Short mmCIF file of C-alpha atoms in Angstrom, two decimals:
data_model
loop_
_atom_site.label_atom_id
_atom_site.label_comp_id
_atom_site.label_asym_id
_atom_site.label_seq_id
_atom_site.Cartn_x
_atom_site.Cartn_y
_atom_site.Cartn_z
CA UNK T 1 -0.04 -0.03 0.10
CA UNK T 2 2.78 2.42 0.98
CA UNK T 3 4.72 1.70 -2.32
CA UNK T 4 1.58 2.12 -4.36
CA UNK T 5 0.83 5.47 -2.65
CA UNK T 6 4.30 6.83 -3.25
CA UNK T 7 4.34 5.68 -6.83
CA UNK T 8 0.94 7.15 -7.59
CA UNK T 9 1.41 10.40 -5.75
CA UNK T 10 4.97 10.72 -7.03
CA UNK T 11 3.71 10.69 -10.56
CA UNK T 12 1.33 13.54 -9.67
CA UNK T 13 4.25 15.58 -8.16
CA UNK T 14 6.43 14.97 -11.28
CA UNK T 15 3.79 16.49 -13.44
CA UNK T 16 3.81 19.59 -11.19
CA UNK T 17 7.56 19.67 -10.58
CA UNK T 18 8.10 23.14 -12.13
CA UNK T 19 5.56 24.76 -9.93
CA UNK T 20 7.12 23.06 -6.86
CA UNK T 21 10.55 24.26 -7.88
CA UNK T 22 9.19 27.84 -8.14
CA UNK T 23 7.73 27.56 -4.61
CA UNK T 24 10.86 26.07 -3.06
CA UNK T 25 13.07 28.82 -4.72
CA UNK T 26 10.88 31.58 -3.19
CA UNK T 27 10.82 29.91 0.23
CA UNK T 28 14.58 29.61 0.28
CA UNK T 29 15.13 33.14 -0.87
CA UNK T 30 12.74 34.39 1.86
CA UNK T 31 14.95 32.77 4.54
CA UNK T 32 18.46 32.87 3.02
CA UNK T 33 19.58 36.18 1.56
CA UNK T 34 23.04 34.85 0.57
CA UNK T 35 21.77 33.47 -2.72
CA UNK T 36 20.61 36.88 -3.84
CA UNK T 37 23.78 38.49 -2.56
CA UNK T 38 25.86 36.00 -4.59
CA UNK T 39 23.79 36.39 -7.72
CA UNK T 40 22.65 32.74 -7.65
CA UNK T 41 18.85 33.12 -7.99
CA UNK T 42 18.57 31.54 -11.37
CA UNK T 43 21.02 28.79 -10.42
CA UNK T 44 19.07 28.13 -7.26
CA UNK T 45 15.93 27.60 -9.16
CA UNK T 46 17.67 25.18 -11.55
CA UNK T 47 19.12 23.20 -8.56
CA UNK T 48 15.85 23.19 -6.77
CA UNK T 49 14.15 21.61 -9.88
CA UNK T 50 16.91 18.94 -10.23
CA UNK T 51 16.90 17.94 -6.54
CA UNK T 52 13.07 17.92 -6.25
CA UNK T 53 12.78 15.84 -9.42
CA UNK T 54 15.37 13.31 -8.15
CA UNK T 55 13.82 13.32 -4.63
CA UNK T 56 10.44 12.42 -5.93
CA UNK T 57 11.91 9.77 -8.12
CA UNK T 58 13.61 8.16 -5.19
CA UNK T 59 10.47 8.11 -3.08
CA UNK T 60 8.41 6.78 -5.95
CA UNK T 61 11.04 4.10 -6.89
CA UNK T 62 11.35 5.47 -10.42
CA UNK T 63 15.05 6.38 -10.52
CA UNK T 64 16.34 5.16 -13.91
CA UNK T 65 18.57 2.19 -13.99
CA UNK T 66 22.22 2.96 -13.75
CA UNK T 67 21.65 6.40 -12.24
CA UNK T 68 23.03 7.35 -8.87
CA UNK T 69 20.07 8.36 -6.75
CA UNK T 70 22.08 11.06 -4.89
CA UNK T 71 24.07 12.45 -7.90
CA UNK T 72 22.16 15.78 -7.89
CA UNK T 73 22.63 16.04 -4.13
CA UNK T 74 26.34 15.41 -4.27
CA UNK T 75 26.77 17.88 -7.09
CA UNK T 76 24.78 20.52 -5.13
CA UNK T 77 27.12 20.11 -2.14
CA UNK T 78 30.22 20.47 -4.34
CA UNK T 79 28.83 23.44 -6.12
CA UNK T 80 27.61 25.35 -3.08
CA UNK T 81 31.07 24.87 -1.43
CA UNK T 82 32.63 26.36 -4.45
CA UNK T 83 30.28 29.24 -4.61
CA UNK T 84 30.82 30.10 -0.86
CA UNK T 85 27.31 29.47 0.19
CA UNK T 86 27.28 28.66 3.99
CA UNK T 87 26.56 24.95 4.73
CA UNK T 88 23.90 25.96 7.16
CA UNK T 89 21.98 27.76 4.29
CA UNK T 90 22.30 24.80 2.03
CA UNK T 91 21.02 22.39 4.72
CA UNK T 92 18.15 24.76 5.45
CA UNK T 93 17.13 24.61 1.83
CA UNK T 94 17.13 20.84 1.89
CA UNK T 95 14.89 20.87 4.98
CA UNK T 96 12.50 23.19 3.17
CA UNK T 97 12.54 20.90 0.19
CA UNK T 98 11.71 17.91 2.29
CA UNK T 99 8.87 19.65 3.99
CA UNK T 100 7.58 20.90 0.57
CA UNK T 101 7.47 17.33 -0.86
CA UNK T 102 5.69 16.04 2.26
CA UNK T 103 3.02 18.73 2.06
CA UNK T 104 2.62 18.21 -1.81
CA UNK T 105 2.14 14.47 -1.30
CA UNK T 106 -0.65 15.08 1.30
CA UNK T 107 -2.21 17.73 -0.91
CA UNK T 108 -2.19 15.37 -3.90
CA UNK T 109 -3.78 12.58 -1.89
CA UNK T 110 -6.60 14.77 -0.62
CA UNK T 111 -7.28 16.92 -3.73
CA UNK T 112 -6.70 14.25 -6.34
CA UNK T 113 -7.88 11.04 -4.52
CA UNK T 114 -10.16 12.19 -1.75
CA UNK T 115 -7.57 11.29 0.88
CA UNK T 116 -7.36 7.72 -0.17
CA UNK T 117 -3.61 7.68 0.30
CA UNK T 118 -3.55 9.58 3.64
CA UNK T 119 -3.16 6.49 5.90
CA UNK T 120 -0.48 5.09 3.66
CA UNK T 121 1.40 8.41 3.68
CA UNK T 122 1.38 8.40 7.52
CA UNK T 123 2.96 4.82 7.39
CA UNK T 124 5.43 6.12 4.90
CA UNK T 125 6.32 9.25 6.99
CA UNK T 126 9.35 7.67 8.61
CA UNK T 127 10.83 6.50 5.32
CA UNK T 128 10.29 9.80 3.65
CA UNK T 129 12.18 11.73 6.39
CA UNK T 130 14.92 9.11 6.60
CA UNK T 131 15.41 9.56 2.89
CA UNK T 132 15.60 13.33 3.38
CA UNK T 133 18.10 12.89 6.27
CA UNK T 134 20.18 10.52 4.07
CA UNK T 135 20.30 13.07 1.35
CA UNK T 136 21.24 15.78 3.82
CA UNK T 137 24.23 13.59 5.07
CA UNK T 138 25.46 13.09 1.39
CA UNK T 139 25.15 16.83 0.89
CA UNK T 140 27.27 17.63 3.94
CA UNK T 141 29.94 15.03 3.01
CA UNK T 142 30.19 16.34 -0.50
CA UNK T 143 30.30 19.93 0.75
CA UNK T 144 33.15 19.28 3.21
CA UNK T 145 35.12 17.18 0.77
CA UNK T 146 35.03 20.07 -1.73
CA UNK T 147 35.99 22.50 0.97
CA UNK T 148 38.96 20.35 1.88
CA UNK T 149 39.96 20.11 -1.76
CA UNK T 150 39.78 23.88 -2.22
CA UNK T 151 41.77 24.49 0.90
CA UNK T 152 44.44 22.22 -0.40
CA UNK T 153 44.35 23.98 -3.71
CA UNK T 154 44.58 27.36 -2.16
CA UNK T 155 47.43 26.23 0.13
CA UNK T 156 49.33 25.03 -2.87
CA UNK T 157 48.73 28.29 -4.79
CA UNK T 158 49.81 30.33 -1.66
CA UNK T 159 52.92 28.22 -1.27
CA UNK T 160 53.89 28.60 -4.93
CA UNK T 161 53.25 32.38 -4.71
CA UNK T 162 55.32 32.73 -1.57
CA UNK T 163 58.18 30.43 -2.86
CA UNK T 164 58.19 32.48 -6.15
CA UNK T 165 58.48 35.79 -4.33
CA UNK T 166 61.15 34.54 -1.93
CA UNK T 167 63.07 32.99 -4.89
CA UNK T 168 63.31 36.31 -6.78
CA UNK T 169 60.32 36.27 -9.12
CA UNK T 170 59.24 39.60 -7.69
CA UNK T 171 60.90 41.42 -10.65
CA UNK T 172 57.89 40.09 -12.84
CA UNK T 173 55.05 42.64 -12.39
CA UNK T 174 52.53 40.16 -13.58
CA UNK T 175 53.61 37.56 -11.11
CA UNK T 176 53.60 40.07 -8.31
CA UNK T 177 50.04 41.15 -9.02
CA UNK T 178 48.83 37.55 -9.13
CA UNK T 179 50.77 36.77 -5.90
CA UNK T 180 49.24 39.70 -4.15
CA UNK T 181 45.73 38.46 -4.91
CA UNK T 182 46.54 34.79 -3.85
CA UNK T 183 48.28 35.88 -0.65
CA UNK T 184 45.78 38.65 0.23
CA UNK T 185 48.53 41.27 0.56
CA UNK T 186 48.98 44.65 -1.22
CA UNK T 187 51.45 44.46 -4.11
CA UNK T 188 52.91 47.90 -3.21
CA UNK T 189 53.70 49.69 0.06
CA UNK T 190 56.16 48.91 2.82
CA UNK T 191 56.66 45.24 3.63
CA UNK T 192 58.89 43.26 5.85
CA UNK T 193 59.80 39.58 6.22
CA UNK T 194 60.06 37.42 9.32
CA UNK T 195 62.09 34.19 9.62
CA UNK T 196 61.83 31.81 12.55
CA UNK T 197 64.10 28.73 12.89
CA UNK T 198 62.14 25.56 13.40
CA UNK T 199 64.53 23.74 15.80
CA UNK T 200 62.35 20.74 16.38
CA UNK T 201 59.59 19.27 14.29
CA UNK T 202 56.22 20.35 15.58
CA UNK T 203 57.51 23.36 17.53
CA UNK T 204 56.92 26.59 15.73
CA UNK T 205 59.13 29.48 16.68
CA UNK T 206 56.08 31.77 16.98
CA UNK T 207 52.50 31.08 18.22
CA UNK T 208 49.68 32.36 16.01
CA UNK T 209 51.56 35.36 14.56
CA UNK T 210 48.99 35.96 11.86
CA UNK T 211 46.19 36.37 14.50
CA UNK T 212 48.38 38.47 16.67
CA UNK T 213 49.02 40.90 13.99
CA UNK T 214 45.45 40.77 12.57
CA UNK T 215 44.22 41.87 16.00
CA UNK T 216 46.16 45.10 15.37
CA UNK T 217 44.88 45.53 11.79
CA UNK T 218 48.04 44.25 10.13
CA UNK T 219 47.80 41.77 7.18
CA UNK T 220 50.35 38.96 7.01
CA UNK T 221 50.83 35.54 5.56
CA UNK T 222 52.89 32.77 7.03
CA UNK T 223 54.19 29.35 5.92
CA UNK T 224 56.61 26.60 6.97
CA UNK T 225 59.32 25.87 4.43
CA UNK T 226 62.73 24.11 4.69
CA UNK T 227 63.09 24.32 8.46
CA UNK T 228 61.82 27.85 8.70
CA UNK T 229 58.67 29.67 9.46
CA UNK T 230 58.45 32.50 7.04
CA UNK T 231 56.14 35.52 7.19
CA UNK T 232 55.49 38.48 4.94
CA UNK T 233 53.97 41.42 6.83
CA UNK T 234 52.26 44.49 5.26
CA UNK T 235 53.71 47.22 7.49
CA UNK T 236 50.95 49.78 6.92
CA UNK T 237 52.72 52.72 8.54
CA UNK T 238 54.47 50.58 11.24
CA UNK T 239 58.24 50.41 11.56
CA UNK T 240 60.09 47.12 11.87
CA UNK T 241 60.61 47.79 15.63
CA UNK T 242 56.95 48.42 16.20
CA UNK T 243 55.90 45.21 14.42
CA UNK T 244 58.67 43.34 16.31
CA UNK T 245 57.18 44.70 19.58
CA UNK T 246 53.76 43.34 18.52
CA UNK T 247 55.13 39.89 17.69
CA UNK T 248 57.39 39.64 20.78
CA UNK T 249 54.75 37.88 22.95
CA UNK T 250 54.35 35.21 20.36
CA UNK T 251 58.07 34.37 20.07
CA UNK T 252 59.22 31.11 21.58
CA UNK T 253 62.18 30.42 19.36
CA UNK T 254 64.80 32.26 17.26
CA UNK T 255 63.08 34.88 15.05
CA UNK T 256 64.64 37.43 12.75
CA UNK T 257 62.90 40.51 11.31
CA UNK T 258 64.03 42.35 8.23
CA UNK T 259 64.10 46.00 7.61
CA UNK T 260 61.25 47.55 5.56
CA UNK T 261 61.36 46.87 1.75
CA UNK T 262 59.18 48.49 -0.97
CA UNK T 263 56.36 46.01 -2.01
CA UNK T 264 56.10 42.37 -2.72
CA UNK T 265 58.67 42.69 -5.51
CA UNK T 266 61.36 43.04 -2.92
CA UNK T 267 60.22 40.11 -0.73
CA UNK T 268 63.36 38.19 -1.55
CA UNK T 269 65.60 41.00 -0.28
CA UNK T 270 63.44 41.15 2.91
CA UNK T 271 63.83 37.29 3.18
CA UNK T 272 67.59 37.44 3.07
CA UNK T 273 67.70 40.27 5.61
CA UNK T 274 65.48 38.30 8.02
CA UNK T 275 67.72 35.25 7.69
CA UNK T 276 70.78 37.42 8.40
CA UNK T 277 68.99 38.78 11.53
CA UNK T 278 68.11 35.32 12.88
CA UNK T 279 71.69 34.14 12.44
CA UNK T 280 72.74 36.69 15.04
CA UNK T 281 70.76 34.79 17.77
CA UNK T 282 72.19 31.98 19.81
CA UNK T 283 68.97 31.57 22.06
CA UNK T 284 65.28 32.23 21.68
CA UNK T 285 64.31 35.75 21.02
CA UNK T 286 63.46 38.24 18.28
CA UNK T 287 66.24 40.09 16.41
CA UNK T 288 65.27 43.13 14.29
CA UNK T 289 68.01 43.50 11.72
CA UNK T 290 68.35 47.30 11.96
CA UNK T 291 69.21 46.87 15.70
CA UNK T 292 71.85 44.17 14.99
CA UNK T 293 73.70 45.12 11.81
CA UNK T 294 77.15 44.62 13.16
CA UNK T 295 76.24 41.17 14.51
CA UNK T 296 74.58 40.42 11.17
CA UNK T 297 77.74 41.36 9.26
CA UNK T 298 79.78 38.99 11.47
CA UNK T 299 77.25 36.21 11.27
CA UNK T 300 77.32 36.50 7.43
CA UNK T 301 81.09 36.33 7.35
CA UNK T 302 81.95 33.22 9.24
CA UNK T 303 85.38 32.99 7.70
CA UNK T 304 86.19 36.43 9.22
CA UNK T 305 85.09 35.47 12.75
CA UNK T 306 88.37 33.91 13.86
CA UNK T 307 90.37 36.75 12.37
CA UNK T 308 88.15 39.31 14.13
CA UNK T 309 88.50 37.50 17.48
CA UNK T 310 92.34 37.16 17.11
CA UNK T 311 92.90 40.66 15.83
CA UNK T 312 90.58 42.41 18.40
CA UNK T 313 90.99 40.25 21.49
CA UNK T 314 94.35 38.47 20.94
CA UNK T 315 95.71 37.11 24.25
CA UNK T 316 92.61 37.63 26.14
CA UNK T 317 91.05 34.54 24.56
CA UNK T 318 93.94 32.48 25.90
CA UNK T 319 93.23 33.30 29.55
CA UNK T 320 91.54 30.74 31.94
CA UNK T 321 87.94 30.63 31.48
CA UNK T 322 86.90 32.49 34.67
CA UNK T 323 89.47 35.25 34.16
CA UNK T 324 88.40 35.51 30.47
CA UNK T 325 84.79 35.99 31.36
CA UNK T 326 85.54 38.71 33.90
CA UNK T 327 87.55 40.68 31.37
CA UNK T 328 85.08 40.21 28.59
CA UNK T 329 82.18 41.46 30.86
CA UNK T 330 84.31 44.44 31.96
CA UNK T 331 85.23 45.27 28.29
CA UNK T 332 81.62 44.98 27.25
CA UNK T 333 80.57 47.35 30.11
CA UNK T 334 83.32 49.76 29.21
CA UNK T 335 82.28 49.87 25.55
CA UNK T 336 78.58 50.43 26.52
CA UNK T 337 79.66 53.26 28.89
CA UNK T 338 81.72 55.01 26.31
CA UNK T 339 84.93 54.01 27.93
CA UNK T 340 84.06 55.52 31.32
CA UNK T 341 85.42 53.42 34.21
CA UNK T 342 82.92 55.17 36.58
CA UNK T 343 79.87 54.32 34.53
CA UNK T 344 81.13 50.76 33.95
CA UNK T 345 81.74 50.24 37.57
CA UNK T 346 78.14 51.01 38.35
CA UNK T 347 77.03 48.49 35.76
CA UNK T 348 79.38 45.86 37.18
CA UNK T 349 78.72 46.67 40.82
CA UNK T 350 82.32 46.98 41.63
CA UNK T 351 84.78 49.80 42.45
CA UNK T 352 86.05 52.24 39.81
CA UNK T 353 89.67 51.30 40.62
CA UNK T 354 88.89 47.64 39.93
CA UNK T 355 87.55 48.58 36.51
CA UNK T 356 90.68 50.62 35.83
CA UNK T 357 92.92 47.71 36.76
CA UNK T 358 90.99 45.39 34.53
CA UNK T 359 91.11 47.91 31.68
CA UNK T 360 94.92 48.00 31.95
CA UNK T 361 94.95 44.16 31.78
CA UNK T 362 92.62 44.17 28.80
CA UNK T 363 94.76 46.72 26.81
CA UNK T 364 97.82 44.76 27.74
CA UNK T 365 96.73 41.39 26.56
CA UNK T 366 94.83 42.69 23.43
CA UNK T 367 97.28 45.33 22.36
CA UNK T 368 94.34 47.65 21.75
CA UNK T 369 93.43 51.00 23.38
CA UNK T 370 89.82 51.71 24.14
CA UNK T 371 90.45 55.39 23.77
CA UNK T 372 91.45 54.87 20.07
CA UNK T 373 88.28 55.04 17.86
CA UNK T 374 89.46 52.37 15.52
CA UNK T 375 90.60 50.00 18.25
CA UNK T 376 87.27 50.67 20.08
CA UNK T 377 85.38 49.58 17.02
CA UNK T 378 87.45 46.40 16.65
CA UNK T 379 87.10 45.62 20.35
CA UNK T 380 83.24 46.01 19.91
CA UNK T 381 83.27 43.60 17.07
CA UNK T 382 85.49 41.26 18.99
CA UNK T 383 83.10 41.21 21.97
CA UNK T 384 80.10 40.58 19.66
CA UNK T 385 82.01 37.78 17.98
CA UNK T 386 82.96 36.23 21.28
CA UNK T 387 79.33 36.46 22.55
CA UNK T 388 78.05 34.78 19.36
CA UNK T 389 80.72 32.06 19.36
CA UNK T 390 81.98 31.65 22.87
CA UNK T 391 85.05 29.50 23.08
CA UNK T 392 84.78 26.30 25.04
CA UNK T 393 88.19 26.59 26.61
CA UNK T 394 91.51 28.24 25.88
CA UNK T 395 91.87 30.18 22.58
CA UNK T 396 88.88 30.32 20.16
#
């Protein structure tokens, strides 16, 4: 009886399918404004017609041989994901469609057959709504699979755009324009690059940098590549130091920040600067290149490091470890204090005469005079080199 009722009433609904599609389209548009905003009204009507037609065929048992009963549902899920229609809106449309079919079946029974199939429809109600729920599940699965595929595709495009910019393709104006669209960054205007060292797999050197900057109205894009976490940041009137201060709470590893460069076309230069900045760090922290230029020059000239150490510090490096550390700390304090033993003594929490005695020892073992501008520069470089590459014992 149930099968007969669905077959007979289904035939009636198929004859009226265009009118039903019109009604369903209007109902959906009344509740879900996104279709009109996306310019999908005509497409919505076509999809409503296809899905109602297939839904009635499934209930009536008249799906043609060899045809997938949920093909239109699956295609609707994929299409809506590509169009950017929210999944909740799509599911709401399916619920409205299921209710419309149920009401149309009851109306057909009562108006065409004097209610002869009302009892059978009540018996069929569970089957009808299970069929609708099954279609909704197929829809959700297809929608999410397409979403996942698009995310993967977008990720690949973003990675290709970023790799191209960092690899030097920024000299191609067409590539820069396309990359700006893919990455969601302006193609012109001040930009800087950040590089964080991924010391251990699964441990990022920054926590949620994109969200941190977005909270301050700053656009950025980040990716993991070849042992690094790389970010491009649209400065929008901020200096490198200001952006560094914003990122500081997110830093848990070694992170270098470039100086400002002009637009995405110079991203590769910013990348190299950020790499130079991060090489100046021996522990977790954030290094802004413009604040660490001498250290960056040393870090980028590893073959000069031993010569700088020998030329600047000479015999100081051959002293016992404890003695060497005391004199290096004293020299560092003197350089920071402009050569003033009084100021250095305050920093070191010792007597001025002690600093003067140590200064004489430093000048004796290094052969350099802190009062001489050239010697002072070389001593500063020597201290930087010693801090960056501390000798284990004896001479470096």
